[in-house]
Coordinates of N, CA, C and O in Angstrom, one line a residue:
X883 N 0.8 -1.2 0.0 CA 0.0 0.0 0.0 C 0.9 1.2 0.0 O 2.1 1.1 -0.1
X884 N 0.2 2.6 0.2 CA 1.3 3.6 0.1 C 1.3 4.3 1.3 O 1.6 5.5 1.3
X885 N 1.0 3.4 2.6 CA 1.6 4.1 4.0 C 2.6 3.0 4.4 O 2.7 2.0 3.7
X886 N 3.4 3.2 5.5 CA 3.8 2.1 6.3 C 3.0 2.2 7.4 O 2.2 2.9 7.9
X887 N 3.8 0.6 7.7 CA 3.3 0.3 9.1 C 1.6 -0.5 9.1 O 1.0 -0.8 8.0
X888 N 1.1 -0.8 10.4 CA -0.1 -1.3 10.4 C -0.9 -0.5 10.7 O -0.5 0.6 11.2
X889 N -2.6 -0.9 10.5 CA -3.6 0.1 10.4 C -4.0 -0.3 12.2 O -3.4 -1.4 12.5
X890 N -4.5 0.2 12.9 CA -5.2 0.3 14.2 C -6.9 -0.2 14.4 O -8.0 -0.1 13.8
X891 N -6.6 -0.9 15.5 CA -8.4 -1.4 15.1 C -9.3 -0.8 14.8 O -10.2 -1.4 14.2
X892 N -9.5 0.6 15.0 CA -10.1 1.3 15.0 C -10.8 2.1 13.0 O -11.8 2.5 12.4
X893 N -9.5 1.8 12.9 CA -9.1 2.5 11.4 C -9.9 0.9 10.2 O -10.6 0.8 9.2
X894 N -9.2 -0.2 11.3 CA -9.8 -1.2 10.6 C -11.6 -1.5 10.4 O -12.3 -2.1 9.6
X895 N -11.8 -0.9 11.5 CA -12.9 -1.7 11.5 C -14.3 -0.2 10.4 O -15.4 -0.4 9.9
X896 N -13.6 0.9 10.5 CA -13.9 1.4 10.2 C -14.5 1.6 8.1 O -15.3 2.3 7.5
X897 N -13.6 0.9 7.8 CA -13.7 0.7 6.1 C -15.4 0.1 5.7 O -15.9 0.4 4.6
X898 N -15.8 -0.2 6.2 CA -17.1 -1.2 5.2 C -18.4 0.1 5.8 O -19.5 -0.2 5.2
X899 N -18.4 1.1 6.6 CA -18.8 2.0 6.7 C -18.3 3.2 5.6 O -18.8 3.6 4.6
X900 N -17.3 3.5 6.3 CA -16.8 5.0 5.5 C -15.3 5.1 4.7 O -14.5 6.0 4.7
X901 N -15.1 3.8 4.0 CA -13.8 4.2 3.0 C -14.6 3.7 1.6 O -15.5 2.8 1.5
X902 N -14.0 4.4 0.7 CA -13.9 4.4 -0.8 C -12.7 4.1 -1.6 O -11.5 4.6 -1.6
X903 N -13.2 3.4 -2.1 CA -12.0 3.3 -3.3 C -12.5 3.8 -4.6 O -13.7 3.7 -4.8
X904 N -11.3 4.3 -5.6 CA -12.0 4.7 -6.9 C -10.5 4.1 -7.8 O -9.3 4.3 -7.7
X905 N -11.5 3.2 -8.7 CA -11.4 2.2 -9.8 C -10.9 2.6 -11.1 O -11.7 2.2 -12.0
X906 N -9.9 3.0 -11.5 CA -9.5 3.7 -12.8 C -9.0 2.6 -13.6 O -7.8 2.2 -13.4
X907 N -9.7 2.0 -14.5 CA -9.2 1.2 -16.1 C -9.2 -0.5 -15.0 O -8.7 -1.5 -15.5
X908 N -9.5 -0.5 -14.3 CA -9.1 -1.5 -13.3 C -7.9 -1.8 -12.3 O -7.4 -2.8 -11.8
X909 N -7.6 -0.6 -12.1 CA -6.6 -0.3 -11.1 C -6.9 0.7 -10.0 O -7.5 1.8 -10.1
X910 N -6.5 0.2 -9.0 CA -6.8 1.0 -7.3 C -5.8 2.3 -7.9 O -4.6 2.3 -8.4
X911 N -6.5 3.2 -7.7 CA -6.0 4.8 -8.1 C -6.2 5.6 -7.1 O -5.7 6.7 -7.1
X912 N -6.8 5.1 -6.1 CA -7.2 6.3 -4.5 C -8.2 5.6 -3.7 O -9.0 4.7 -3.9
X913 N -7.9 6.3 -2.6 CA -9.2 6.2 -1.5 C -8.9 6.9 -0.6 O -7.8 7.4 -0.5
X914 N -10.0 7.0 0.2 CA -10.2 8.0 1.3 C -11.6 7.6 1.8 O -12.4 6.8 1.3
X915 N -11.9 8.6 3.3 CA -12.9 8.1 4.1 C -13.7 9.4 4.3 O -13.3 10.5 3.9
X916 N -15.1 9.3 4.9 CA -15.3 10.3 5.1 C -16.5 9.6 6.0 O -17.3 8.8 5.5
X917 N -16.4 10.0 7.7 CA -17.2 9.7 8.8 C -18.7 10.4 8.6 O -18.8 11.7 8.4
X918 N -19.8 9.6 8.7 CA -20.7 10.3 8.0 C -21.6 10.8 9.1 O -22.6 11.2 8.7
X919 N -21.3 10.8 10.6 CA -21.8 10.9 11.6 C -21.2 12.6 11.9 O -21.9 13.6 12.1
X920 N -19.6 12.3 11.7 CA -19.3 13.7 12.3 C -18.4 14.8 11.1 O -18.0 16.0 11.4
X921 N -18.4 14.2 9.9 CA -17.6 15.2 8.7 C -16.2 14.8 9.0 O -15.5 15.8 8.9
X922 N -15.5 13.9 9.5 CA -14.2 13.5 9.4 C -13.4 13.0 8.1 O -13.1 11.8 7.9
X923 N -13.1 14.2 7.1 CA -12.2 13.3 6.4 C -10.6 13.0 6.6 O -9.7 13.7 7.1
X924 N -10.4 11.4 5.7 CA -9.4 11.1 6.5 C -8.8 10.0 5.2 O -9.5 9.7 4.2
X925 N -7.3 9.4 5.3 CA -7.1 8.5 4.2 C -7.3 8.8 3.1 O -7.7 7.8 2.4
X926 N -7.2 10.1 2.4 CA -7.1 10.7 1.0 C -5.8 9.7 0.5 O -4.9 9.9 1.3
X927 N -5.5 8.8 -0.6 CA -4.4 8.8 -0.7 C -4.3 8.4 -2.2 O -5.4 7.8 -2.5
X928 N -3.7 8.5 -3.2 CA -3.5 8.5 -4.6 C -2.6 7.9 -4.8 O -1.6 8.4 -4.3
X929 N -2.4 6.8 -5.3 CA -1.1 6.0 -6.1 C -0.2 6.4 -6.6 O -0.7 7.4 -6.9
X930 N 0.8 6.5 -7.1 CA 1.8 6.9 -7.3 C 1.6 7.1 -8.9 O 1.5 8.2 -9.4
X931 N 1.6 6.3 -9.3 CA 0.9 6.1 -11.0 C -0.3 7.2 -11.4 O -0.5 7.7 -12.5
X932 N -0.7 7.4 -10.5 CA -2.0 8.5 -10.7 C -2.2 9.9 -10.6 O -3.0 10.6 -11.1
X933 N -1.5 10.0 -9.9 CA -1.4 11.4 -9.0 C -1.1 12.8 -10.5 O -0.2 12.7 -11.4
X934 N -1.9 13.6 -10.3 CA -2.1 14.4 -10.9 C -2.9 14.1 -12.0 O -2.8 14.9 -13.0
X935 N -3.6 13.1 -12.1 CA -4.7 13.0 -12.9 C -6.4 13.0 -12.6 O -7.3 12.3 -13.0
X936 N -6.1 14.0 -11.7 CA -7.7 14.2 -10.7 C -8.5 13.4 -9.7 O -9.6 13.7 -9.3
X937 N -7.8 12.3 -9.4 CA -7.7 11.0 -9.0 C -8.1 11.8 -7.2 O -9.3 11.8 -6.9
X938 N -7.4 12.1 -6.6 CA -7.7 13.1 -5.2 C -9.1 14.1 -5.5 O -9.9 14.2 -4.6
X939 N -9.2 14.6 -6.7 CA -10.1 15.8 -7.0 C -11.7 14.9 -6.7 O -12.6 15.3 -6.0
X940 N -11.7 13.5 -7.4 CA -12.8 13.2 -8.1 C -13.2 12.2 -6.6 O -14.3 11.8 -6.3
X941 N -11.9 11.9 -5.6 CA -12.8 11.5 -4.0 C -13.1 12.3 -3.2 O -13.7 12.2 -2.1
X942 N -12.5 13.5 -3.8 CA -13.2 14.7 -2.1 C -14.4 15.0 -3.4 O -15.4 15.0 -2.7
X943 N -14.8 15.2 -4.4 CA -16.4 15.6 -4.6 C -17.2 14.2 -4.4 O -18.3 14.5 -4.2
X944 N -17.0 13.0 -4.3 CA -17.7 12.2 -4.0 C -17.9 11.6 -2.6 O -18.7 10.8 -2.1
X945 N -16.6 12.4 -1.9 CA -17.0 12.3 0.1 C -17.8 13.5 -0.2 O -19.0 13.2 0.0
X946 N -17.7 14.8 -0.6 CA -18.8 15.7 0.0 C -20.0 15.8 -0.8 O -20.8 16.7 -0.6
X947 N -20.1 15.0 -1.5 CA -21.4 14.3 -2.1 C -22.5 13.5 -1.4 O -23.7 13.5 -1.5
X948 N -21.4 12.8 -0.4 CA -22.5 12.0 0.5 C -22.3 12.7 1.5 O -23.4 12.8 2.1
X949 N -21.3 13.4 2.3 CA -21.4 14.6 2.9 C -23.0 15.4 3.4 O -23.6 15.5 4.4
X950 N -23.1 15.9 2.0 CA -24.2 16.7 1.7 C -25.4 15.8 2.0 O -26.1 16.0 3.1
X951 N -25.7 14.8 1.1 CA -26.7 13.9 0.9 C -27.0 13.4 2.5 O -28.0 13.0 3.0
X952 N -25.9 13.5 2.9 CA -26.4 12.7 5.1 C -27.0 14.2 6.0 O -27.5 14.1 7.2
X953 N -26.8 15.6 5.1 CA -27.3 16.7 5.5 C -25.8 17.2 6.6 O -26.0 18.1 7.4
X954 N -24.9 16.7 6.6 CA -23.7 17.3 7.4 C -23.7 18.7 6.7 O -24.2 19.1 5.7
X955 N -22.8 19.6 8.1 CA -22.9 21.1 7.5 C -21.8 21.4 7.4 O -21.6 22.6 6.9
X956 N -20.6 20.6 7.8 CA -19.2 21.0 7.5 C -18.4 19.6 7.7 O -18.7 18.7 8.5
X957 N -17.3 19.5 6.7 CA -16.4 18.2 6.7 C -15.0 19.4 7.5 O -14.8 20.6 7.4
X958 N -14.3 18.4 8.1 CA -12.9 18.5 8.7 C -11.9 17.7 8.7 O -12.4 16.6 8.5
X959 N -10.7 17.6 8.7 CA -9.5 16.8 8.2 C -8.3 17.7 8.9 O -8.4 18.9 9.4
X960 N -7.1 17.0 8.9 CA -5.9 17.3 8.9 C -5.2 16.9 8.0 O -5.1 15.7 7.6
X961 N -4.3 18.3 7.3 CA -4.3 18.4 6.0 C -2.1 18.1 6.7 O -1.5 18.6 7.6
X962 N -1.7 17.0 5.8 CA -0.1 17.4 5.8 C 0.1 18.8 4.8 O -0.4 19.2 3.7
X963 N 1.2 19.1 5.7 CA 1.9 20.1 4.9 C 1.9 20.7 3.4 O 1.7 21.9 2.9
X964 N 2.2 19.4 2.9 CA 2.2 19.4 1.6 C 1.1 19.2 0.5 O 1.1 19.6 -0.6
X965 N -0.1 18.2 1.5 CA -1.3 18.4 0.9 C -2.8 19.9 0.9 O -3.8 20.3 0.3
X966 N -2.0 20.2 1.9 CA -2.9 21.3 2.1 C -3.1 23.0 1.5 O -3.7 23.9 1.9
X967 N -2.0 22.7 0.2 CA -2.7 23.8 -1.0 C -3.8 23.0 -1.8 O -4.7 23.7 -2.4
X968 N -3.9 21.7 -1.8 CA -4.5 21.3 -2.8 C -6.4 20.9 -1.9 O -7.5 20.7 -2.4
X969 N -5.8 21.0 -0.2 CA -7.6 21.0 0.0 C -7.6 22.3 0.2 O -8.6 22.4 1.0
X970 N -7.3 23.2 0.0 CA -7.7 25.3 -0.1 C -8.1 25.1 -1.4 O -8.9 26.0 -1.7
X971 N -7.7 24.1 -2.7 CA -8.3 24.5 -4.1 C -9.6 23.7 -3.5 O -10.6 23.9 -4.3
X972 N -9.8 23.0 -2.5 CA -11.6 22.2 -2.5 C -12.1 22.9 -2.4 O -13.0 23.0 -3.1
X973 N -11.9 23.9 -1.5 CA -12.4 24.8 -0.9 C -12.2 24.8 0.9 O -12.7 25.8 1.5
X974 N -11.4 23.9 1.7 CA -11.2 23.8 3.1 C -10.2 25.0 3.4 O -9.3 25.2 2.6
X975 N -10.3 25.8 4.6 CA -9.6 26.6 5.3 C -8.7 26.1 6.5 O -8.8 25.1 7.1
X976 N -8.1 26.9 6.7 CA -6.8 26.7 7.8 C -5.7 27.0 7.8 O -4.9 26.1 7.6
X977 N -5.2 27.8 8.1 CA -3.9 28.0 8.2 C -2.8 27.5 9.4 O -1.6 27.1 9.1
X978 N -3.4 27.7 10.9 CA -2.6 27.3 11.6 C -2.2 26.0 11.6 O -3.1 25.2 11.5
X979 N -0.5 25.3 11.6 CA 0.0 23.9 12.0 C -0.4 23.9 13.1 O -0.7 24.8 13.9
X980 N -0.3 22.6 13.1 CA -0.8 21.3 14.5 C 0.4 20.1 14.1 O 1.2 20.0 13.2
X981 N 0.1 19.6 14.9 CA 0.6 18.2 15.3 C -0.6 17.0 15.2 O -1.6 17.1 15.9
X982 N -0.4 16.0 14.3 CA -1.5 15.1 14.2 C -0.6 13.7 14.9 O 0.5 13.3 14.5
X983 N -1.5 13.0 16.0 CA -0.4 11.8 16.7 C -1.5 10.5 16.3 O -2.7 10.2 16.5
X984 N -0.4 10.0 15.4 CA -1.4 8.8 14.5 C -1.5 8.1 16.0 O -1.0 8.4 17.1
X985 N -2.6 6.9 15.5 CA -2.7 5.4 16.7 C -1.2 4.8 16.7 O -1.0 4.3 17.8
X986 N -0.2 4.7 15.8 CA 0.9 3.7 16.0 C 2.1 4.7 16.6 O 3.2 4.3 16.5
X987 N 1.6 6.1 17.2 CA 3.0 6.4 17.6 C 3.4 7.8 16.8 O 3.9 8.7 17.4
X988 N 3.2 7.8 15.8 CA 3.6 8.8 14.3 C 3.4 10.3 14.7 O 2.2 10.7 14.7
X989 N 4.1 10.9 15.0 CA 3.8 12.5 14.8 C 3.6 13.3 13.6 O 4.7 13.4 13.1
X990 N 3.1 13.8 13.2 CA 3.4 14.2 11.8 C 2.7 16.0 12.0 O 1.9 16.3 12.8
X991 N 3.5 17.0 11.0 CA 3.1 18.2 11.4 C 2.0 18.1 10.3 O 1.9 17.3 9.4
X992 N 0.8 19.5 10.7 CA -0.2 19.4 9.7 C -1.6 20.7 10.1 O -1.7 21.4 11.1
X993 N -2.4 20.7 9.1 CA -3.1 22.2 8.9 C -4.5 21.7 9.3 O -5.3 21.4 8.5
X994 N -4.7 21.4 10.7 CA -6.6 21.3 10.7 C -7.4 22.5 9.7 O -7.6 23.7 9.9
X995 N -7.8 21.4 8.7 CA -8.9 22.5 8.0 C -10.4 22.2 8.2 O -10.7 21.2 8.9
X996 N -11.5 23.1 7.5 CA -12.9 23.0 7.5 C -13.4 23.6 6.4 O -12.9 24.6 5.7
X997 N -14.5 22.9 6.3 CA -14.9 23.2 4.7 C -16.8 23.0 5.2 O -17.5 22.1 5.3
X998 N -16.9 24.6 5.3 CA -18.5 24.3 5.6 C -19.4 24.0 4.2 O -19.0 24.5 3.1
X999 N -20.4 23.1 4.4 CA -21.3 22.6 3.2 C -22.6 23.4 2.8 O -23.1 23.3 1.7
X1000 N -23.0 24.3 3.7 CA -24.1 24.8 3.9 C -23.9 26.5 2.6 O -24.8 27.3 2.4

């Protein structure tokens, strides 16, 4: 896959609820999650083969697709560094860093953003 390490039970049990995959020519091209209880998005991730072919673009309009459709009024995320010009083109705000502390230990620096739906 294109993280290391193992997923957390939590993370696991969570997929048959709120992860997506999107299917390009028959190849895994991306996925990501979106909690449909509280607007948590999360696991945006793009293959290496794909990336820059709208592959990220075409799962955040289809999380806030059903976003919308569950009547949520704002999605949120923690955006890494490097991802987080490309959720300001979604439309999410944020500028202040944070610190995101995965379940396995991982520190990683990063932009809590929000993206109201209303």
């Amino acid at each position: 896959m294109w993280s290391q390490g193992s997923a957390s039970d939590v993370f696991l049990s969570a997929p048959e609820q709120y992860f997506y995959l999107l299917d390009q020519d028959g190849a895994l091209a991306g996925s990501g999650m979106v909690n449909l209880k509280d607007g948590r998005i999360d696991a945006i991730f793009t293959d290496p083969d794909w990336v820059g072919q709208g592959v990220a673009s075409t799962l955040m309009m289809h999380l806030e697709a059903l976003a919308r459709a569950h009547g949520l009024a704002e999605l949120t995320l923690d955006a890494t560094l490097n991802a987080a010009p490309f959720y300001r083109r979604c439309g999410f705000v944020g500028e202040a860093q944070s610190q995101y502390h995965s379940p396995r230990g991982l520190i990683l620096d990063c932009v809590p953003m929000r993206k109201l739906l209303t």
